[in-house]
Amino acid sequence: MSDTLRDPQSGDETSIDVVRAAATAAVAVDANALLRAYGQYLRRNIAAPGLGVTDQAALSFLYERRRQGIPATSTDVTNYLGVSSPSGVAIIDRLEARGLVRREPHPDDARKKLIVPNQDDADSPLEHAVANAVSRIPLEHTDAVALFLRALVDELDVMDAERDSSSPIN
């Protein structure tokens, strides 16, 4: 026998499975809306300043590394993006030409350069928007939101791994 919930006003009973399915569907709709809005953001804000998706991914990687206190080299950027070394250097050259990053001497290896974002704060406008949205979530719901986001990232990682494993280039 499945568990049920009783509506305190009407007295009607509803299966917990039905309630869970409805809640899951509602969250899925909101998650899809988030992904659509993010796609629109990328199209508007990357195409306009002339940055490609790969350039933006490199810049986001560099922001994240700086937030973590981990220096990044062009090899790190290239490995993260999964591109050839010449392509990685070309991406960094474009970002540097636009004033978005700078090359600094590596403190431990004179042959290497660190790639550092030029923006003083470590957050992009999108990251500020995320922080503002998170600040509006009641404290008692933050664990559930974090759990959902980690699960979504895991699902997207699985999709990427499946795509990579079926790619004829591998």
mmCIF file with all atom_site columns, C-alpha atoms in Angstrom:
data_model
loop_
_atom_site.group_PDB
_atom_site.id
_atom_site.type_symbol
_atom_site.label_atom_id
_atom_site.label_alt_id
_atom_site.label_comp_id
_atom_site.label_asym_id
_atom_site.label_entity_id
_atom_site.label_seq_id
_atom_site.pdbx_PDB_ins_code
_atom_site.Cartn_x
_atom_site.Cartn_y
_atom_site.Cartn_z
_atom_site.occupancy
_atom_site.B_iso_or_equiv
_atom_site.pdbx_formal_charge
_atom_site.auth_seq_id
_atom_site.auth_comp_id
_atom_site.auth_asym_id
_atom_site.auth_atom_id
_atom_site.pdbx_PDB_model_num
ATOM 1   C CA . MET A 1 1   ? 0.000   0.000  0.000   1.00 0.00 ? 1   MET A CA 1
ATOM 2   C CA . SER A 1 2   ? 1.445   3.377  -0.941  1.00 0.00 ? 2   SER A CA 1
ATOM 3   C CA . ASP A 1 3   ? 1.629   6.232  1.514   1.00 0.00 ? 3   ASP A CA 1
ATOM 4   C CA . THR A 1 4   ? -0.839  9.054  1.099   1.00 0.00 ? 4   THR A CA 1
ATOM 5   C CA . LEU A 1 5   ? -1.155  12.685 2.049   1.00 0.00 ? 5   LEU A CA 1
ATOM 6   C CA . ARG A 1 6   ? -4.459  14.136 3.261   1.00 0.00 ? 6   ARG A CA 1
ATOM 7   C CA . ASP A 1 7   ? -5.462  17.651 2.186   1.00 0.00 ? 7   ASP A CA 1
ATOM 8   C CA . PRO A 1 8   ? -6.349  19.401 5.471   1.00 0.00 ? 8   PRO A CA 1
ATOM 9   C CA . GLN A 1 9   ? -9.111  21.470 3.841   1.00 0.00 ? 9   GLN A CA 1
ATOM 10  C CA . SER A 1 10  ? -10.843 18.962 1.578   1.00 0.00 ? 10  SER A CA 1
ATOM 11  C CA . GLY A 1 11  ? -9.869  15.757 3.330   1.00 0.00 ? 11  GLY A CA 1
ATOM 12  C CA . ASP A 1 12  ? -8.900  14.243 -0.046  1.00 0.00 ? 12  ASP A CA 1
ATOM 13  C CA . GLU A 1 13  ? -6.033  11.778 -0.070  1.00 0.00 ? 13  GLU A CA 1
ATOM 14  C CA . THR A 1 14  ? -3.294  11.794 -2.667  1.00 0.00 ? 14  THR A CA 1
ATOM 15  C CA . SER A 1 15  ? -0.535  9.233  -3.183  1.00 0.00 ? 15  SER A CA 1
ATOM 16  C CA . ILE A 1 16  ? 2.927   10.462 -2.188  1.00 0.00 ? 16  ILE A CA 1
ATOM 17  C CA . ASP A 1 17  ? 4.156   9.073  -5.529  1.00 0.00 ? 17  ASP A CA 1
ATOM 18  C CA . VAL A 1 18  ? 1.712   11.378 -7.353  1.00 0.00 ? 18  VAL A CA 1
ATOM 19  C CA . VAL A 1 19  ? 2.812   14.364 -5.263  1.00 0.00 ? 19  VAL A CA 1
ATOM 20  C CA . ARG A 1 20  ? 6.484   13.536 -5.865  1.00 0.00 ? 20  ARG A CA 1
ATOM 21  C CA . ALA A 1 21  ? 5.910   13.189 -9.626  1.00 0.00 ? 21  ALA A CA 1
ATOM 22  C CA . ALA A 1 22  ? 4.161   16.568 -9.758  1.00 0.00 ? 22  ALA A CA 1
ATOM 23  C CA . ALA A 1 23  ? 6.936   18.232 -7.732  1.00 0.00 ? 23  ALA A CA 1
ATOM 24  C CA . THR A 1 24  ? 9.609   16.615 -9.918  1.00 0.00 ? 24  THR A CA 1
ATOM 25  C CA . ALA A 1 25  ? 7.863   17.820 -13.069 1.00 0.00 ? 25  ALA A CA 1
ATOM 26  C CA . ALA A 1 26  ? 7.633   21.366 -11.697 1.00 0.00 ? 26  ALA A CA 1
ATOM 27  C CA . VAL A 1 27  ? 11.351  21.422 -10.826 1.00 0.00 ? 27  VAL A CA 1
ATOM 28  C CA . ALA A 1 28  ? 12.200  20.000 -14.266 1.00 0.00 ? 28  ALA A CA 1
ATOM 29  C CA . VAL A 1 29  ? 10.250  22.811 -15.940 1.00 0.00 ? 29  VAL A CA 1
ATOM 30  C CA . ASP A 1 30  ? 12.143  25.390 -13.858 1.00 0.00 ? 30  ASP A CA 1
ATOM 31  C CA . ALA A 1 31  ? 15.504  23.705 -14.568 1.00 0.00 ? 31  ALA A CA 1
ATOM 32  C CA . ASN A 1 32  ? 14.783  23.722 -18.299 1.00 0.00 ? 32  ASN A CA 1
ATOM 33  C CA . ALA A 1 33  ? 13.842  27.403 -18.065 1.00 0.00 ? 33  ALA A CA 1
ATOM 34  C CA . LEU A 1 34  ? 17.159  28.037 -16.308 1.00 0.00 ? 34  LEU A CA 1
ATOM 35  C CA . LEU A 1 35  ? 19.093  26.250 -19.049 1.00 0.00 ? 35  LEU A CA 1
ATOM 36  C CA . ARG A 1 36  ? 17.216  28.169 -21.783 1.00 0.00 ? 36  ARG A CA 1
ATOM 37  C CA . ALA A 1 37  ? 17.851  31.491 -20.025 1.00 0.00 ? 37  ALA A CA 1
ATOM 38  C CA . TYR A 1 38  ? 21.535  30.604 -19.645 1.00 0.00 ? 38  TYR A CA 1
ATOM 39  C CA . GLY A 1 39  ? 21.748  29.720 -23.349 1.00 0.00 ? 39  GLY A CA 1
ATOM 40  C CA . GLN A 1 40  ? 20.172  33.071 -24.227 1.00 0.00 ? 40  GLN A CA 1
ATOM 41  C CA . TYR A 1 41  ? 22.591  34.827 -21.871 1.00 0.00 ? 41  TYR A CA 1
ATOM 42  C CA . LEU A 1 42  ? 25.529  33.136 -23.586 1.00 0.00 ? 42  LEU A CA 1
ATOM 43  C CA . ARG A 1 43  ? 24.275  34.050 -27.057 1.00 0.00 ? 43  ARG A CA 1
ATOM 44  C CA . ARG A 1 44  ? 23.712  37.709 -26.097 1.00 0.00 ? 44  ARG A CA 1
ATOM 45  C CA . ASN A 1 45  ? 26.810  38.231 -24.003 1.00 0.00 ? 45  ASN A CA 1
ATOM 46  C CA . ILE A 1 46  ? 29.363  36.156 -25.823 1.00 0.00 ? 46  ILE A CA 1
ATOM 47  C CA . ALA A 1 47  ? 28.473  36.980 -29.405 1.00 0.00 ? 47  ALA A CA 1
ATOM 48  C CA . ALA A 1 48  ? 28.197  40.703 -28.697 1.00 0.00 ? 48  ALA A CA 1
ATOM 49  C CA . PRO A 1 49  ? 31.745  41.236 -27.404 1.00 0.00 ? 49  PRO A CA 1
ATOM 50  C CA . GLY A 1 50  ? 33.165  38.843 -29.979 1.00 0.00 ? 50  GLY A CA 1
ATOM 51  C CA . LEU A 1 51  ? 34.013  35.997 -27.620 1.00 0.00 ? 51  LEU A CA 1
ATOM 52  C CA . GLY A 1 52  ? 33.313  32.480 -28.725 1.00 0.00 ? 52  GLY A CA 1
ATOM 53  C CA . VAL A 1 53  ? 31.981  29.773 -26.468 1.00 0.00 ? 53  VAL A CA 1
ATOM 54  C CA . THR A 1 54  ? 35.468  28.283 -26.109 1.00 0.00 ? 54  THR A CA 1
ATOM 55  C CA . ASP A 1 55  ? 36.923  31.693 -25.222 1.00 0.00 ? 55  ASP A CA 1
ATOM 56  C CA . GLN A 1 56  ? 34.231  32.140 -22.563 1.00 0.00 ? 56  GLN A CA 1
ATOM 57  C CA . ALA A 1 57  ? 34.878  28.622 -21.229 1.00 0.00 ? 57  ALA A CA 1
ATOM 58  C CA . ALA A 1 58  ? 38.582  29.443 -20.914 1.00 0.00 ? 58  ALA A CA 1
ATOM 59  C CA . LEU A 1 59  ? 37.803  32.685 -19.099 1.00 0.00 ? 59  LEU A CA 1
ATOM 60  C CA . SER A 1 60  ? 35.380  30.931 -16.735 1.00 0.00 ? 60  SER A CA 1
ATOM 61  C CA . PHE A 1 61  ? 38.031  28.288 -16.030 1.00 0.00 ? 61  PHE A CA 1
ATOM 62  C CA . LEU A 1 62  ? 40.542  31.018 -15.186 1.00 0.00 ? 62  LEU A CA 1
ATOM 63  C CA . TYR A 1 63  ? 38.076  32.750 -12.833 1.00 0.00 ? 63  TYR A CA 1
ATOM 64  C CA . GLU A 1 64  ? 37.383  29.452 -11.100 1.00 0.00 ? 64  GLU A CA 1
ATOM 65  C CA . ARG A 1 65  ? 41.072  28.660 -10.700 1.00 0.00 ? 65  ARG A CA 1
ATOM 66  C CA . ARG A 1 66  ? 41.701  32.115 -9.237  1.00 0.00 ? 66  ARG A CA 1
ATOM 67  C CA . ARG A 1 67  ? 38.788  31.664 -6.800  1.00 0.00 ? 67  ARG A CA 1
ATOM 68  C CA . GLN A 1 68  ? 40.347  28.356 -5.726  1.00 0.00 ? 68  GLN A CA 1
ATOM 69  C CA . GLY A 1 69  ? 43.765  29.998 -5.326  1.00 0.00 ? 69  GLY A CA 1
ATOM 70  C CA . ILE A 1 70  ? 45.271  27.724 -8.002  1.00 0.00 ? 70  ILE A CA 1
ATOM 71  C CA . PRO A 1 71  ? 47.447  29.399 -10.642 1.00 0.00 ? 71  PRO A CA 1
ATOM 72  C CA . ALA A 1 72  ? 46.777  28.457 -14.255 1.00 0.00 ? 72  ALA A CA 1
ATOM 73  C CA . THR A 1 73  ? 49.156  28.093 -17.184 1.00 0.00 ? 73  THR A CA 1
ATOM 74  C CA . SER A 1 74  ? 48.335  27.891 -20.871 1.00 0.00 ? 74  SER A CA 1
ATOM 75  C CA . THR A 1 75  ? 48.776  24.108 -20.581 1.00 0.00 ? 75  THR A CA 1
ATOM 76  C CA . ASP A 1 76  ? 46.096  24.035 -17.868 1.00 0.00 ? 76  ASP A CA 1
ATOM 77  C CA . VAL A 1 77  ? 43.727  26.010 -20.099 1.00 0.00 ? 77  VAL A CA 1
ATOM 78  C CA . THR A 1 78  ? 44.485  23.799 -23.101 1.00 0.00 ? 78  THR A CA 1
ATOM 79  C CA . ASN A 1 79  ? 43.943  20.598 -21.096 1.00 0.00 ? 79  ASN A CA 1
ATOM 80  C CA . TYR A 1 80  ? 40.707  21.909 -19.605 1.00 0.00 ? 80  TYR A CA 1
ATOM 81  C CA . LEU A 1 81  ? 39.327  22.833 -23.017 1.00 0.00 ? 81  LEU A CA 1
ATOM 82  C CA . GLY A 1 82  ? 40.578  19.642 -24.659 1.00 0.00 ? 82  GLY A CA 1
ATOM 83  C CA . VAL A 1 83  ? 42.180  21.537 -27.532 1.00 0.00 ? 83  VAL A CA 1
ATOM 84  C CA . SER A 1 84  ? 45.615  21.390 -29.116 1.00 0.00 ? 84  SER A CA 1
ATOM 85  C CA . SER A 1 85  ? 48.416  23.489 -27.703 1.00 0.00 ? 85  SER A CA 1
ATOM 86  C CA . PRO A 1 86  ? 48.406  25.938 -30.651 1.00 0.00 ? 86  PRO A CA 1
ATOM 87  C CA . SER A 1 87  ? 44.637  26.346 -30.322 1.00 0.00 ? 87  SER A CA 1
ATOM 88  C CA . GLY A 1 88  ? 44.953  26.978 -26.579 1.00 0.00 ? 88  GLY A CA 1
ATOM 89  C CA . VAL A 1 89  ? 47.611  29.610 -27.159 1.00 0.00 ? 89  VAL A CA 1
ATOM 90  C CA . ALA A 1 90  ? 45.426  31.262 -29.813 1.00 0.00 ? 90  ALA A CA 1
ATOM 91  C CA . ILE A 1 91  ? 42.520  31.408 -27.356 1.00 0.00 ? 91  ILE A CA 1
ATOM 92  C CA . ILE A 1 92  ? 44.719  32.992 -24.696 1.00 0.00 ? 92  ILE A CA 1
ATOM 93  C CA . ASP A 1 93  ? 46.098  35.426 -27.304 1.00 0.00 ? 93  ASP A CA 1
ATOM 94  C CA . ARG A 1 94  ? 42.528  36.509 -28.165 1.00 0.00 ? 94  ARG A CA 1
ATOM 95  C CA . LEU A 1 95  ? 41.630  36.970 -24.518 1.00 0.00 ? 95  LEU A CA 1
ATOM 96  C CA . GLU A 1 96  ? 44.823  38.928 -23.915 1.00 0.00 ? 96  GLU A CA 1
ATOM 97  C CA . ALA A 1 97  ? 44.251  41.113 -27.000 1.00 0.00 ? 97  ALA A CA 1
ATOM 98  C CA . ARG A 1 98  ? 40.810  42.017 -25.625 1.00 0.00 ? 98  ARG A CA 1
ATOM 99  C CA . GLY A 1 99  ? 42.346  42.918 -22.257 1.00 0.00 ? 99  GLY A CA 1
ATOM 100 C CA . LEU A 1 100 ? 40.588  40.086 -20.427 1.00 0.00 ? 100 LEU A CA 1
ATOM 101 C CA . VAL A 1 101 ? 43.706  38.218 -19.258 1.00 0.00 ? 101 VAL A CA 1
ATOM 102 C CA . ARG A 1 102 ? 47.399  38.856 -18.841 1.00 0.00 ? 102 ARG A CA 1
ATOM 103 C CA . ARG A 1 103 ? 50.462  36.641 -18.832 1.00 0.00 ? 103 ARG A CA 1
ATOM 104 C CA . GLU A 1 104 ? 52.668  36.805 -15.738 1.00 0.00 ? 104 GLU A CA 1
ATOM 105 C CA . PRO A 1 105 ? 55.955  35.067 -14.977 1.00 0.00 ? 105 PRO A CA 1
ATOM 106 C CA . HIS A 1 106 ? 55.569  31.717 -13.236 1.00 0.00 ? 106 HIS A CA 1
ATOM 107 C CA . PRO A 1 107 ? 57.176  31.965 -9.777  1.00 0.00 ? 107 PRO A CA 1
ATOM 108 C CA . ASP A 1 108 ? 58.736  28.474 -9.938  1.00 0.00 ? 108 ASP A CA 1
ATOM 109 C CA . ASP A 1 109 ? 59.486  27.960 -13.624 1.00 0.00 ? 109 ASP A CA 1
ATOM 110 C CA . ALA A 1 110 ? 60.889  30.755 -15.775 1.00 0.00 ? 110 ALA A CA 1
ATOM 111 C CA . ARG A 1 111 ? 59.843  28.895 -18.941 1.00 0.00 ? 111 ARG A CA 1
ATOM 112 C CA . LYS A 1 112 ? 56.153  29.117 -18.034 1.00 0.00 ? 112 LYS A CA 1
ATOM 113 C CA . LYS A 1 113 ? 53.679  31.971 -17.807 1.00 0.00 ? 113 LYS A CA 1
ATOM 114 C CA . LEU A 1 114 ? 50.644  32.199 -15.571 1.00 0.00 ? 114 LEU A CA 1
ATOM 115 C CA . ILE A 1 115 ? 47.397  33.226 -17.235 1.00 0.00 ? 115 ILE A CA 1
ATOM 116 C CA . VAL A 1 116 ? 45.497  35.626 -14.966 1.00 0.00 ? 116 VAL A CA 1
ATOM 117 C CA . PRO A 1 117 ? 42.090  37.259 -15.533 1.00 0.00 ? 117 PRO A CA 1
ATOM 118 C CA . ASN A 1 118 ? 42.316  41.068 -15.556 1.00 0.00 ? 118 ASN A CA 1
ATOM 119 C CA . GLN A 1 119 ? 38.978  41.750 -13.911 1.00 0.00 ? 119 GLN A CA 1
ATOM 120 C CA . ASP A 1 120 ? 39.737  42.865 -10.356 1.00 0.00 ? 120 ASP A CA 1
ATOM 121 C CA . ASP A 1 121 ? 36.942  40.932 -8.737  1.00 0.00 ? 121 ASP A CA 1
ATOM 122 C CA . ALA A 1 122 ? 36.905  37.222 -9.459  1.00 0.00 ? 122 ALA A CA 1
ATOM 123 C CA . ASP A 1 123 ? 33.287  37.233 -10.539 1.00 0.00 ? 123 ASP A CA 1
ATOM 124 C CA . SER A 1 124 ? 31.789  37.770 -13.946 1.00 0.00 ? 124 SER A CA 1
ATOM 125 C CA . PRO A 1 125 ? 28.412  39.535 -14.273 1.00 0.00 ? 125 PRO A CA 1
ATOM 126 C CA . LEU A 1 126 ? 26.796  36.103 -14.514 1.00 0.00 ? 126 LEU A CA 1
ATOM 127 C CA . GLU A 1 127 ? 28.441  35.032 -11.268 1.00 0.00 ? 127 GLU A CA 1
ATOM 128 C CA . HIS A 1 128 ? 27.097  38.192 -9.602  1.00 0.00 ? 128 HIS A CA 1
ATOM 129 C CA . ALA A 1 129 ? 23.611  37.265 -10.843 1.00 0.00 ? 129 ALA A CA 1
ATOM 130 C CA . VAL A 1 130 ? 24.011  33.766 -9.400  1.00 0.00 ? 130 VAL A CA 1
ATOM 131 C CA . ALA A 1 131 ? 25.144  35.205 -6.046  1.00 0.00 ? 131 ALA A CA 1
ATOM 132 C CA . ASN A 1 132 ? 22.160  37.583 -6.010  1.00 0.00 ? 132 ASN A CA 1
ATOM 133 C CA . ALA A 1 133 ? 19.748  34.732 -6.773  1.00 0.00 ? 133 ALA A CA 1
ATOM 134 C CA . VAL A 1 134 ? 21.294  32.519 -4.083  1.00 0.00 ? 134 VAL A CA 1
ATOM 135 C CA . SER A 1 135 ? 21.006  35.319 -1.527  1.00 0.00 ? 135 SER A CA 1
ATOM 136 C CA . ARG A 1 136 ? 17.219  35.266 -2.031  1.00 0.00 ? 136 ARG A CA 1
ATOM 137 C CA . ILE A 1 137 ? 16.907  31.565 -1.140  1.00 0.00 ? 137 ILE A CA 1
ATOM 138 C CA . PRO A 1 138 ? 15.753  30.987 2.440   1.00 0.00 ? 138 PRO A CA 1
ATOM 139 C CA . LEU A 1 139 ? 18.533  29.414 4.486   1.00 0.00 ? 139 LEU A CA 1
ATOM 140 C CA . GLU A 1 140 ? 16.466  26.305 5.221   1.00 0.00 ? 140 GLU A CA 1
ATOM 141 C CA . HIS A 1 141 ? 16.244  25.545 1.469   1.00 0.00 ? 141 HIS A CA 1
ATOM 142 C CA . THR A 1 142 ? 19.891  26.016 0.485   1.00 0.00 ? 142 THR A CA 1
ATOM 143 C CA . ASP A 1 143 ? 20.839  22.374 1.132   1.00 0.00 ? 143 ASP A CA 1
ATOM 144 C CA . ALA A 1 144 ? 18.061  21.164 -1.177  1.00 0.00 ? 144 ALA A CA 1
ATOM 145 C CA . VAL A 1 145 ? 19.052  23.647 -3.888  1.00 0.00 ? 145 VAL A CA 1
ATOM 146 C CA . ALA A 1 146 ? 22.709  22.622 -3.607  1.00 0.00 ? 146 ALA A CA 1
ATOM 147 C CA . LEU A 1 147 ? 21.745  18.940 -3.788  1.00 0.00 ? 147 LEU A CA 1
ATOM 148 C CA . PHE A 1 148 ? 19.688  19.590 -6.921  1.00 0.00 ? 148 PHE A CA 1
ATOM 149 C CA . LEU A 1 149 ? 22.476  21.556 -8.611  1.00 0.00 ? 149 LEU A CA 1
ATOM 150 C CA . ARG A 1 150 ? 25.075  18.861 -7.846  1.00 0.00 ? 150 ARG A CA 1
ATOM 151 C CA . ALA A 1 151 ? 22.692  16.214 -9.233  1.00 0.00 ? 151 ALA A CA 1
ATOM 152 C CA . LEU A 1 152 ? 22.154  18.280 -12.380 1.00 0.00 ? 152 LEU A CA 1
ATOM 153 C CA . VAL A 1 153 ? 25.904  18.720 -12.859 1.00 0.00 ? 153 VAL A CA 1
ATOM 154 C CA . ASP A 1 154 ? 26.364  14.961 -12.395 1.00 0.00 ? 154 ASP A CA 1
ATOM 155 C CA . GLU A 1 155 ? 23.711  14.254 -15.049 1.00 0.00 ? 155 GLU A CA 1
ATOM 156 C CA . LEU A 1 156 ? 25.344  16.685 -17.497 1.00 0.00 ? 156 LEU A CA 1
ATOM 157 C CA . ASP A 1 157 ? 28.755  15.101 -16.819 1.00 0.00 ? 157 ASP A CA 1
ATOM 158 C CA . VAL A 1 158 ? 27.293  11.654 -17.580 1.00 0.00 ? 158 VAL A CA 1
ATOM 159 C CA . MET A 1 159 ? 25.849  12.994 -20.844 1.00 0.00 ? 159 MET A CA 1
ATOM 160 C CA . ASP A 1 160 ? 29.249  14.454 -21.783 1.00 0.00 ? 160 ASP A CA 1
ATOM 161 C CA . ALA A 1 161 ? 31.042  11.209 -20.932 1.00 0.00 ? 161 ALA A CA 1
ATOM 162 C CA . GLU A 1 162 ? 28.572  9.205  -23.022 1.00 0.00 ? 162 GLU A CA 1
ATOM 163 C CA . ARG A 1 163 ? 29.014  11.616 -25.925 1.00 0.00 ? 163 ARG A CA 1
ATOM 164 C CA . ASP A 1 164 ? 32.810  11.493 -25.612 1.00 0.00 ? 164 ASP A CA 1
ATOM 165 C CA . SER A 1 165 ? 32.855  7.695  -25.468 1.00 0.00 ? 165 SER A CA 1
ATOM 166 C CA . SER A 1 166 ? 30.728  7.414  -28.613 1.00 0.00 ? 166 SER A CA 1
ATOM 167 C CA . SER A 1 167 ? 32.739  10.003 -30.552 1.00 0.00 ? 167 SER A CA 1
ATOM 168 C CA . PRO A 1 168 ? 34.550  8.540  -33.564 1.00 0.00 ? 168 PRO A CA 1
ATOM 169 C CA . ILE A 1 169 ? 37.560  10.768 -32.739 1.00 0.00 ? 169 ILE A CA 1
ATOM 170 C CA . ASN A 1 170 ? 38.430  8.820  -29.554 1.00 0.00 ? 170 ASN A CA 1
#
